[in-house]
Amino acid sequence: MKEEMVIVLDFGGQYNQLIARRVRECNVYCEVHPYTISLDEIEAMHPKGIIFTGGPNSVYGADSPQCAKEIFTLGIPILGICYGSQLIAHLLGGTVETAPTSEYGRTEVTVDASAGLFAGVNEKTICWMSHTDYIAQAPEGFTITAHTPVCPVAAMEAADRNIYATQFHPEVMHTQEGMKMLYNFVRQICGCSGSWKMDSFVETAIEQIEQKVGNGKVLCALSGGVDSSVAAVLLAKAVGKQLTCVFVDHGLLRKQEGDEVEAVFGPDGPYDLNFIRVNAQQRFYDKLAGITEPEEKRKIIGEEFIRVFEEEAKKIGAVDFLVQGTIYPDVIESGLGKSAVIKSHHNVGGLPDYVDFKEIIEPLRDLFKDEVRKAGKELGIPDYLVYRQPFPGPGLAIRIIGEVTEEKIKMLQDADAIYREEIDKAGLQSSVGQYFAALTNMRSVGVMGDFRTYDYAIALRAVETSDFMTADAAELPWDVLKKVTNRIVNEVKGVNRVLYDCTGKPPATIEFE
Ligand code: XMP
């Protein structure tokens, strides 16, 4: 299965999973491991190549992450990126210094197209730079294979020892020929045949789950969204009826969504699952009463979810494992990598400190949304589920600014249902990345039927995005917006104004809280 694996050694950069993803796009299996992993452990995995990631440190820093120099004698091809490239230079006798001119963003790099990494790459090519240090002098035995006007060693190689390094980031989209470079590394230099396919992720994940779970009982937190649906079907394939899916209706779902989820995963649906629906609406409303701070809402909902699961687990008896559909953007935005906390994604940062399960299984933790969708298709999950709109775990609570009340939930459910219906009617549902209504905490004066109103404003959001980590506001047709506005103010009691959110991410986020 994994006879062709490339490993990524994580030195703390932002794009570590992206590197792994790009390698997988070259049809080569790839795993990310911490830089602290031992040489014995590396050898035991028999990788065909090793990639050192970037990272925020300076190689000379007191606590800078390092690895044993002997890694270069294992005979495994190595590619160092950014910090990784500087580390190679540092460990092998080159010089790394603070660059007189830092480079950030798009940069034209001149490459030596005869170098192994740059076969087929244009001599002048746009790359993404992000560095304050640079390699001032390459180690002995290395050839400089790329430069910029201010960066003398933008890439270097010691082809006879199979060691390669780039100061820039080939893994990001902005490096126009980055995929070619990574392809050259994994397929030509490492000699991988590229026999791995996405369905091998499914097979591998199933094997790993089988091994981990053994005869144990598993509980899956199912929300009906893409991620948890894919996680549930994956688990069902691996452990069959040892799995019970628990769907907590926290009363913060979209209109009629609870019944829709039950129709798909319940006893009348296409899957042969143990399915339990827990109607815990009131319990969540009570806990959220009077709470206005977004992170507090998220933590309360995350904690309450786990408590409900624990209770269900006790009823089933002897449940060891909890499965969650956490995906990679949830992990990094919750600040569990090196990045700052943006928001505590429910399932990750929203977890309470103490969780009463032997282990949490998160089989999709390293995947991006579109990879999860691919896996969902491999598993035979129908398109209408695989391409569902993302919906956050804390649900409408984070689309209602300020205190959550039953009255506000009803208002928002109705407005959101109208918005989605009109987007569907206009045939825009698959061309917009994500769209939803939010209830602002703003009340303003209006006039309806000669009477003064003092009601809430609904905000409409629609974004173009593929990875949900960055997004642009979608330019929805004006006639659709007008229709939605008319219907919302006429049909939803308590709303007298509709606003459209024109902000991208960054600087905003997709959700409002
Ligand atoms: P933000 O608001 O961070 O959202 O730009 C990015 C994507 O993540 C979804 N999202 C969540 N998904 N649990 C989830 O499973 C959460 O707590 C959560 N918060 C945001 C959001 O809908 C968007 O697709």
Coordinates of C-alpha atoms and ligand atoms in Angstrom, one line a residue:
M1 CA 0.0 0.0 0.0
K2 CA 2.6 2.5 1.1
E3 CA 5.6 1.2 -0.8
E4 CA 5.9 4.6 -2.3
M5 CA 5.8 7.2 0.4
V6 CA 7.3 10.6 0.7
I7 CA 7.5 12.2 4.2
V8 CA 7.3 15.8 5.1
L9 CA 9.3 16.8 8.2
D10 CA 7.4 19.6 9.9
F11 CA 9.6 22.5 11.1
G12 CA 6.6 24.7 12.0
G13 CA 5.7 26.4 8.7
Q14 CA 2.2 27.4 7.7
Y15 CA 2.0 25.3 4.5
N16 CA 3.1 21.9 5.8
Q17 CA -0.1 20.1 4.9
L18 CA -0.2 21.9 1.6
I19 CA 3.1 20.3 0.7
A20 CA 1.7 16.9 1.6
R21 CA -1.3 17.6 -0.5
R22 CA 0.7 18.7 -3.5
V23 CA 2.7 15.5 -3.3
R24 CA -0.5 13.5 -3.1
E25 CA -1.6 15.4 -6.2
C26 CA 1.5 13.8 -7.9
N27 CA -0.1 10.5 -7.0
V28 CA 2.4 9.7 -4.3
Y29 CA 1.3 8.9 -0.7
C30 CA 2.6 11.5 1.7
E31 CA 2.6 11.9 5.5
V32 CA 3.6 14.8 7.7
H33 CA 5.8 14.1 10.7
P34 CA 7.4 16.3 13.4
Y35 CA 11.0 17.2 12.9
T36 CA 11.8 15.4 16.2
I37 CA 11.2 12.0 14.6
S38 CA 14.3 9.8 14.9
L39 CA 16.4 8.5 12.0
D40 CA 15.4 5.0 12.9
E41 CA 11.7 5.8 12.7
I42 CA 12.3 7.5 9.4
E43 CA 14.2 4.5 8.0
A44 CA 11.5 2.1 9.3
M45 CA 9.0 3.9 7.0
H46 CA 11.2 3.4 3.9
P47 CA 10.3 6.8 2.4
K48 CA 11.3 7.4 -1.2
G49 CA 11.9 11.1 -0.4
I50 CA 11.9 13.6 2.5
I51 CA 10.8 17.2 2.3
F52 CA 11.9 19.7 5.0
T53 CA 9.2 22.4 5.4
G54 CA 9.5 26.1 6.1
G55 CA 9.2 27.6 9.5
P56 CA 9.2 30.8 11.4
N57 CA 12.7 30.4 13.1
S58 CA 16.2 31.4 12.2
V59 CA 18.6 28.4 12.0
Y60 CA 20.9 30.2 14.4
G61 CA 18.2 30.8 17.1
A62 CA 18.8 29.1 20.4
D63 CA 15.6 26.9 20.2
S64 CA 15.6 26.6 16.4
P65 CA 14.3 23.2 15.2
Q66 CA 17.1 21.0 13.9
C67 CA 17.6 17.5 12.7
A68 CA 20.5 15.1 12.9
K69 CA 23.1 15.6 10.2
E70 CA 23.2 11.9 9.5
I71 CA 19.8 12.3 7.7
F72 CA 21.9 13.3 4.7
T73 CA 23.7 9.9 4.7
L74 CA 20.5 7.8 4.5
G75 CA 20.6 7.8 0.7
I76 CA 17.1 9.2 0.6
P77 CA 16.5 12.2 -1.7
I78 CA 15.9 15.4 0.3
L79 CA 14.2 18.7 -0.7
G80 CA 14.4 21.6 1.7
I81 CA 11.9 24.5 1.4
C82 CA 12.5 28.0 2.9
Y83 CA 13.6 27.3 6.5
G84 CA 14.3 23.7 5.3
S85 CA 16.7 25.0 2.6
Q86 CA 18.5 27.2 5.2
L87 CA 18.8 24.3 7.5
I88 CA 20.4 22.2 4.8
A89 CA 22.9 25.0 4.1
H90 CA 23.6 25.5 7.8
L91 CA 24.1 21.8 8.6
L92 CA 26.3 21.1 5.6
G93 CA 28.7 24.1 6.0
G94 CA 27.1 26.9 4.1
T95 CA 26.2 30.3 5.5
V96 CA 22.8 31.6 6.4
E97 CA 22.4 35.3 7.2
T98 CA 19.8 37.9 7.7
A99 CA 19.0 39.0 4.1
P100 CA 19.8 42.7 3.4
T101 CA 16.5 42.8 1.6
S102 CA 13.6 40.5 2.7
E103 CA 11.4 39.1 0.0
Y104 CA 7.7 38.6 0.5
G105 CA 5.1 37.5 -2.1
R106 CA 5.4 37.2 -5.9
T107 CA 9.0 37.3 -7.1
E108 CA 10.5 36.6 -10.4
V109 CA 13.2 33.9 -10.1
T110 CA 15.8 33.0 -12.7
V111 CA 16.3 29.2 -12.7
D112 CA 18.7 26.8 -14.4
A113 CA 16.4 24.7 -16.5
S114 CA 19.0 22.0 -16.7
A115 CA 18.8 21.4 -13.0
G116 CA 16.8 18.3 -11.9
L117 CA 14.2 20.2 -10.0
F118 CA 13.5 22.7 -12.8
A119 CA 13.2 20.4 -15.8
G120 CA 10.5 21.9 -18.1
V121 CA 10.3 25.1 -16.0
N122 CA 10.7 28.5 -17.7
E123 CA 14.0 30.2 -17.2
K124 CA 12.1 33.2 -15.6
T125 CA 9.4 32.0 -13.4
I126 CA 7.1 33.6 -10.8
C127 CA 7.6 32.1 -7.3
W128 CA 6.3 32.9 -3.8
M129 CA 8.9 34.1 -1.4
S130 CA 8.6 34.8 2.3
H131 CA 11.9 35.1 4.1
T132 CA 14.0 37.4 6.2
D133 CA 17.1 35.1 6.3
Y134 CA 18.8 33.7 3.2
I135 CA 21.5 31.4 2.2
A136 CA 24.5 33.7 1.6
Q137 CA 26.8 30.9 0.6
A138 CA 25.9 27.5 -0.5
P139 CA 27.8 24.5 1.1
E140 CA 30.7 23.0 -0.7
G141 CA 29.6 20.5 -3.4
F142 CA 26.3 22.4 -4.1
T143 CA 25.4 24.1 -7.3
I144 CA 23.3 27.3 -7.3
T145 CA 20.3 26.6 -9.5
A146 CA 18.2 29.7 -9.1
H147 CA 18.6 33.3 -8.0
T148 CA 16.8 36.6 -7.8
P149 CA 18.4 40.1 -7.9
V150 CA 18.5 40.1 -4.1
C151 CA 18.7 36.4 -3.3
P152 CA 21.9 34.8 -4.5
V153 CA 20.8 31.2 -3.6
A154 CA 17.1 31.0 -4.4
A155 CA 17.7 27.3 -5.1
M156 CA 20.6 24.9 -4.9
E157 CA 21.4 21.2 -5.4
A158 CA 23.9 18.5 -4.8
A159 CA 22.6 16.1 -7.4
D160 CA 25.2 13.4 -6.7
R161 CA 23.9 13.3 -3.1
N162 CA 20.2 13.9 -4.1
I163 CA 19.9 17.0 -1.9
Y164 CA 17.8 19.9 -3.2
A165 CA 16.7 23.2 -1.7
T166 CA 14.5 26.1 -2.6
Q167 CA 14.2 29.4 -0.8
F168 CA 10.8 30.0 -2.3
H169 CA 7.6 27.9 -1.7
P170 CA 6.8 25.6 -4.7
E171 CA 3.7 24.3 -2.8
V172 CA 1.6 27.5 -3.0
M173 CA -0.6 28.3 -5.9
H174 CA 1.2 31.7 -6.5
T175 CA 4.4 29.8 -7.5
Q176 CA 3.2 29.4 -11.0
E177 CA 5.3 26.3 -11.9
G178 CA 5.6 24.9 -8.4
M179 CA 3.7 21.8 -9.2
K180 CA 6.2 21.0 -12.0
M181 CA 9.0 21.3 -9.5
L182 CA 7.4 19.1 -6.9
Y183 CA 6.5 16.6 -9.6
N184 CA 10.1 16.6 -10.7
F185 CA 11.2 15.9 -7.2
V186 CA 8.8 13.1 -6.3
R187 CA 8.5 11.4 -9.6
Q188 CA 11.9 12.0 -11.3
I189 CA 14.4 12.5 -8.4
C190 CA 12.7 10.2 -5.9
G191 CA 11.7 7.8 -8.6
C192 CA 8.1 7.3 -7.4
S193 CA 5.9 5.7 -10.1
G194 CA 2.8 7.6 -9.0
S195 CA 0.6 4.6 -8.5
W196 CA -1.2 6.0 -5.4
K197 CA -4.7 7.3 -5.9
M198 CA -7.2 9.1 -3.7
D199 CA -9.0 5.8 -3.2
S200 CA -5.8 4.6 -1.5
F201 CA -6.5 7.2 1.1
V202 CA -9.8 5.5 1.7
E203 CA -8.2 2.1 1.8
T204 CA -5.4 3.2 4.0
A205 CA -7.8 5.0 6.4
I206 CA -10.0 1.9 6.6
E207 CA -7.0 -0.3 7.4
Q208 CA -5.7 2.1 10.1
I209 CA -9.2 2.4 11.6
E210 CA -9.6 -1.4 11.7
Q211 CA -6.3 -1.8 13.4
K212 CA -6.9 0.9 15.9
V213 CA -10.4 -0.1 16.8
G214 CA -10.1 -3.9 16.9
N215 CA -13.2 -5.2 18.5
G216 CA -14.0 -1.9 20.3
K217 CA -17.1 0.1 20.0
V218 CA -17.1 3.4 18.3
L219 CA -19.4 6.5 18.5
C220 CA -19.5 8.9 15.6
A221 CA -20.5 12.5 16.0
L222 CA -22.7 12.9 12.9
S223 CA -24.0 16.3 11.9
G224 CA -25.1 15.4 8.3
G225 CA -22.5 17.8 6.9
V226 CA -20.0 16.7 4.3
D227 CA -17.1 16.1 6.8
S228 CA -18.9 14.0 9.4
S229 CA -20.9 12.1 6.7
V230 CA -17.6 11.1 5.0
A231 CA -16.1 10.2 8.4
A232 CA -19.2 8.1 9.3
V233 CA -19.3 6.2 6.0
L234 CA -15.6 5.5 6.3
L235 CA -16.0 4.2 9.8
A236 CA -19.0 2.1 8.8
K237 CA -16.9 0.5 6.0
A238 CA -14.1 -0.2 8.5
V239 CA -16.0 -1.5 11.6
G240 CA -19.6 -2.0 10.5
K241 CA -22.1 -2.3 13.3
Q242 CA -19.4 -1.7 16.0
L243 CA -20.2 1.9 15.0
T244 CA -23.1 4.0 16.3
C245 CA -23.8 7.4 14.8
V246 CA -25.1 9.9 17.1
F247 CA -26.8 12.9 15.7
V248 CA -27.3 15.7 18.2
D249 CA -30.0 18.1 17.2
H250 CA -28.9 21.1 19.1
G251 CA -31.7 23.3 17.8
L252 CA -29.2 25.4 15.9
L253 CA -29.6 23.8 12.5
R254 CA -31.0 25.2 9.3
K255 CA -34.7 24.9 8.8
Q256 CA -35.9 21.3 8.6
E257 CA -32.3 20.1 8.6
G258 CA -32.7 17.7 11.6
D259 CA -35.4 15.7 9.7
E260 CA -33.3 15.8 6.5
V261 CA -30.3 14.2 8.3
E262 CA -32.5 11.6 9.9
A263 CA -34.0 10.8 6.5
V264 CA -30.5 10.1 5.1
F265 CA -28.8 8.3 8.0
G266 CA -31.8 7.0 9.9
P267 CA -33.4 3.5 9.5
D268 CA -35.2 4.5 6.3
G269 CA -32.1 5.9 4.6
P270 CA -29.6 4.1 2.3
Y271 CA -27.0 3.3 5.0
D272 CA -27.1 0.3 7.3
L273 CA -26.0 2.2 10.4
N274 CA -26.8 2.2 14.1
F275 CA -28.3 5.7 14.2
I276 CA -29.5 7.7 17.3
R277 CA -31.0 11.2 17.1
V278 CA -30.8 13.1 20.3
N279 CA -33.2 16.0 20.6
A280 CA -31.1 18.3 22.9
Q281 CA -32.5 21.6 21.8
Q282 CA -33.6 22.9 25.1
R283 CA -30.4 21.9 26.8
F284 CA -28.3 24.0 24.4
Y285 CA -30.7 27.0 24.6
D286 CA -30.4 27.0 28.4
K287 CA -26.6 26.9 28.3
L288 CA -26.5 29.7 25.7
A289 CA -28.9 32.0 27.5
G290 CA -27.3 35.4 28.1
I291 CA -24.1 34.5 26.4
T292 CA -22.9 37.0 23.7
E293 CA -19.2 36.4 23.3
P294 CA -18.4 34.4 20.2
E295 CA -15.6 32.2 21.6
E296 CA -17.7 31.5 24.7
K297 CA -20.6 30.4 22.6
R298 CA -18.3 28.1 20.6
K299 CA -16.7 26.6 23.7
I300 CA -20.1 26.0 25.4
I301 CA -21.5 24.3 22.4
G302 CA -18.3 22.2 21.9
E303 CA -18.4 21.1 25.5
E304 CA -22.2 20.4 25.6
F305 CA -21.8 18.2 22.4
I306 CA -19.2 16.1 24.1
R307 CA -21.3 15.7 27.2
V308 CA -24.2 14.5 25.2
F309 CA -22.0 12.0 23.4
E310 CA -20.6 10.8 26.7
E311 CA -24.1 10.2 28.0
E312 CA -25.1 8.3 24.8
A313 CA -21.8 6.3 25.1
K314 CA -22.7 5.3 28.6
K315 CA -26.1 4.1 27.5
I316 CA -24.5 2.0 24.8
G317 CA -21.8 0.8 27.2
A318 CA -18.1 0.1 26.8
V319 CA -17.5 2.7 24.0
D320 CA -13.8 3.4 23.6
F321 CA -13.6 5.7 20.6
L322 CA -15.2 8.9 19.5
V323 CA -15.0 9.8 15.8
Q324 CA -15.2 13.4 14.5
G325 CA -15.1 14.8 11.0
T326 CA -12.5 17.4 11.8
I327 CA -10.6 18.6 8.6
Y328 CA -7.4 20.4 8.2
P329 CA -8.6 24.0 8.0
D330 CA -10.4 23.4 11.3
V331 CA -7.1 22.4 12.9
I332 CA -5.0 25.3 11.7
E333 CA -7.7 28.0 12.3
S334 CA -8.1 26.8 15.8
G335 CA -4.4 27.5 16.3
L336 CA -3.3 24.0 17.1
G337 CA -0.4 24.4 14.7
K338 CA 1.9 27.3 15.1
S339 CA -0.6 29.8 13.8
A340 CA -2.7 32.2 15.9
V341 CA -6.2 31.2 17.1
I342 CA -8.7 32.7 14.6
K343 CA -11.7 30.9 16.1
S344 CA -12.1 27.7 18.1
H345 CA -13.5 25.4 15.5
H346 CA -16.0 23.1 17.1
N347 CA -14.5 19.6 17.0
V348 CA -11.0 21.0 17.7
G349 CA -10.3 24.0 19.8
G350 CA -13.9 23.9 21.0
L351 CA -13.1 20.6 22.8
P352 CA -13.2 20.7 26.6
D353 CA -10.0 19.8 28.5
Y354 CA -11.4 16.5 29.7
V355 CA -13.0 14.1 27.3
D356 CA -14.3 10.8 28.6
F357 CA -13.3 8.5 25.7
K358 CA -10.2 6.4 25.4
E359 CA -9.3 8.0 22.1
I360 CA -10.7 10.5 19.5
I361 CA -10.4 9.3 15.9
E362 CA -10.3 12.1 13.3
P363 CA -9.6 10.3 10.0
L364 CA -10.0 13.4 7.8
R365 CA -7.7 15.7 10.0
D366 CA -5.1 16.1 7.3
L367 CA -7.4 16.7 4.3
F368 CA -8.7 19.9 2.8
K369 CA -12.4 20.2 1.9
D370 CA -12.1 19.3 -1.7
E371 CA -10.0 16.2 -0.8
V372 CA -12.8 15.2 1.6
R373 CA -15.3 15.5 -1.2
K374 CA -13.1 13.3 -3.4
A375 CA -12.9 10.7 -0.6
G376 CA -16.7 11.0 -0.3
K377 CA -17.1 10.2 -4.0
E378 CA -14.8 7.2 -3.6
L379 CA -17.0 6.0 -0.8
G380 CA -20.0 6.2 -3.1
I381 CA -21.7 8.9 -1.1
P382 CA -24.3 10.6 -3.3
D383 CA -23.4 14.0 -4.9
Y384 CA -26.1 15.9 -3.1
L385 CA -24.4 15.1 0.2
V386 CA -20.8 15.3 -1.0
Y387 CA -21.4 18.8 -2.5
R388 CA -23.4 20.1 0.4
Q389 CA -22.7 23.6 1.7
P390 CA -20.3 23.6 4.6
F391 CA -22.2 24.2 7.9
P392 CA -20.3 25.0 11.1
G393 CA -20.6 22.7 14.1
P394 CA -21.9 25.5 16.4
G395 CA -24.6 26.1 13.7
L396 CA -26.7 29.2 13.7
A397 CA -25.4 30.2 17.1
I398 CA -22.4 31.8 15.3
R399 CA -24.6 33.4 12.7
I400 CA -26.6 35.2 15.3
I401 CA -24.6 38.1 16.6
G402 CA -25.1 38.5 20.3
E403 CA -27.4 36.5 22.5
V404 CA -29.1 33.4 20.9
T405 CA -32.8 33.1 21.6
E406 CA -35.4 30.8 20.2
E407 CA -37.2 33.7 18.5
K408 CA -34.0 34.8 16.8
I409 CA -33.2 31.2 15.7
K410 CA -36.7 31.0 14.0
M411 CA -36.2 34.3 12.3
L412 CA -32.8 33.3 10.9
Q413 CA -34.0 29.8 9.9
D414 CA -36.8 31.4 7.9
A415 CA -34.6 34.1 6.3
D416 CA -31.9 31.6 5.4
A417 CA -34.4 29.1 3.9
I418 CA -35.7 31.9 1.6
Y419 CA -32.2 32.8 0.6
R420 CA -31.2 29.3 -0.3
E421 CA -34.4 28.7 -2.1
E422 CA -33.9 31.7 -4.3
I423 CA -30.3 30.8 -5.0
D424 CA -31.5 27.4 -6.1
K425 CA -34.2 28.9 -8.3
A426 CA -31.6 31.1 -10.0
G427 CA -29.4 28.0 -10.6
L428 CA -26.5 29.5 -8.7
Q429 CA -26.2 26.8 -6.0
S430 CA -23.1 25.1 -7.4
S431 CA -21.3 28.2 -8.6
V432 CA -21.1 29.9 -5.3
G433 CA -18.7 28.4 -2.7
Q434 CA -20.8 29.1 0.4
Y435 CA -23.8 31.3 1.1
F436 CA -26.1 31.8 4.1
A437 CA -28.0 34.4 6.0
A438 CA -26.9 35.8 9.4
L439 CA -28.9 37.8 12.0
T440 CA -27.1 41.0 13.0
N441 CA -27.6 42.5 16.4
M442 CA -28.7 45.7 14.8
R443 CA -32.2 47.0 15.0
S444 CA -33.3 50.0 13.0
V445 CA -36.3 52.0 12.1
G446 CA -38.5 51.1 9.1
V447 CA -42.0 51.8 7.9
M448 CA -44.4 49.0 6.9
G449 CA -48.1 49.7 6.1
D450 CA -47.8 53.2 7.4
F451 CA -46.5 51.9 10.8
R452 CA -43.1 52.5 12.3
T453 CA -41.1 49.3 12.8
Y454 CA -38.0 48.9 14.9
D455 CA -36.7 45.5 13.8
Y456 CA -33.6 43.4 13.1
A457 CA -31.4 43.5 10.0
I458 CA -30.5 40.2 8.2
A459 CA -27.0 40.1 6.6
L460 CA -26.6 37.9 3.4
R461 CA -23.2 36.3 2.8
A462 CA -22.0 34.6 -0.3
V463 CA -18.4 33.8 -1.0
E464 CA -16.2 32.3 -3.8
T465 CA -13.7 29.9 -2.4
S466 CA -12.3 26.4 -2.9
D467 CA -10.3 25.8 0.2
F468 CA -12.3 28.0 2.6
M469 CA -9.1 29.5 4.0
T470 CA -9.3 32.6 1.8
A471 CA -12.5 33.8 0.1
D472 CA -13.8 36.7 -2.1
A473 CA -17.3 38.1 -1.7
A474 CA -19.4 36.7 -4.5
E475 CA -21.0 39.1 -7.0
L476 CA -24.6 37.9 -6.9
P477 CA -27.0 39.2 -9.5
W478 CA -28.8 42.2 -8.3
D479 CA -32.2 40.8 -9.3
V480 CA -31.6 37.8 -7.1
L481 CA -30.6 40.0 -4.1
K482 CA -33.7 42.2 -4.7
K483 CA -36.0 39.1 -4.7
V484 CA -34.5 37.7 -1.6
T485 CA -34.7 41.0 0.2
N486 CA -38.3 41.5 -0.7
R487 CA -39.3 38.0 0.4
I488 CA -37.4 38.2 3.7
V489 CA -38.8 41.6 4.8
N490 CA -42.3 40.5 3.7
E491 CA -42.2 36.9 5.1
V492 CA -40.0 37.0 8.2
K493 CA -41.6 38.7 11.1
G494 CA -39.1 40.9 13.1
V495 CA -36.9 41.7 10.1
N496 CA -37.2 45.1 8.3
R497 CA -33.8 45.4 6.6
V498 CA -31.5 43.2 4.5
L499 CA -27.7 43.9 4.1
Y500 CA -25.2 42.2 1.8
D501 CA -21.7 41.5 3.1
C502 CA -19.1 42.6 0.6
T503 CA -16.0 41.6 2.6
G504 CA -13.5 39.0 1.7
K505 CA -11.5 36.7 3.9
P506 CA -9.1 38.1 5.0
P507 CA -9.8 40.6 6.4
A508 CA -13.2 39.1 7.5
T509 CA -13.9 35.4 8.1
I510 CA -16.6 33.5 6.3
E511 CA -18.8 33.1 9.3
F512 CA -19.7 36.1 11.4
E513 CA -18.4 34.8 14.8
Ligands
XMP1 P1 -14.3 30.9 8.8 O1 -15.5 31.6 9.5 O2 -13.3 30.5 9.8 O3 -14.9 29.6 8.2 O4 -13.8 31.7 7.7 C1 -14.2 28.8 7.3 C2 -15.0 27.6 7.0 O5 -15.2 26.8 8.1 C3 -16.5 26.7 8.5 N1 -16.6 26.7 10.0 C4 -16.6 25.7 10.8 N2 -16.8 24.4 10.5 N3 -16.8 23.9 12.8 C5 -16.9 23.5 11.5 O6 -17.0 22.3 11.3 C6 -16.7 25.2 13.2 O7 -16.7 25.5 14.3 C7 -16.6 26.1 12.1 N4 -16.5 27.5 12.1 C8 -16.4 27.8 10.7 C9 -17.2 27.8 7.8 O8 -18.6 27.6 7.6 C10 -16.5 28.0 6.6 O9 -16.9 27.0 5.6

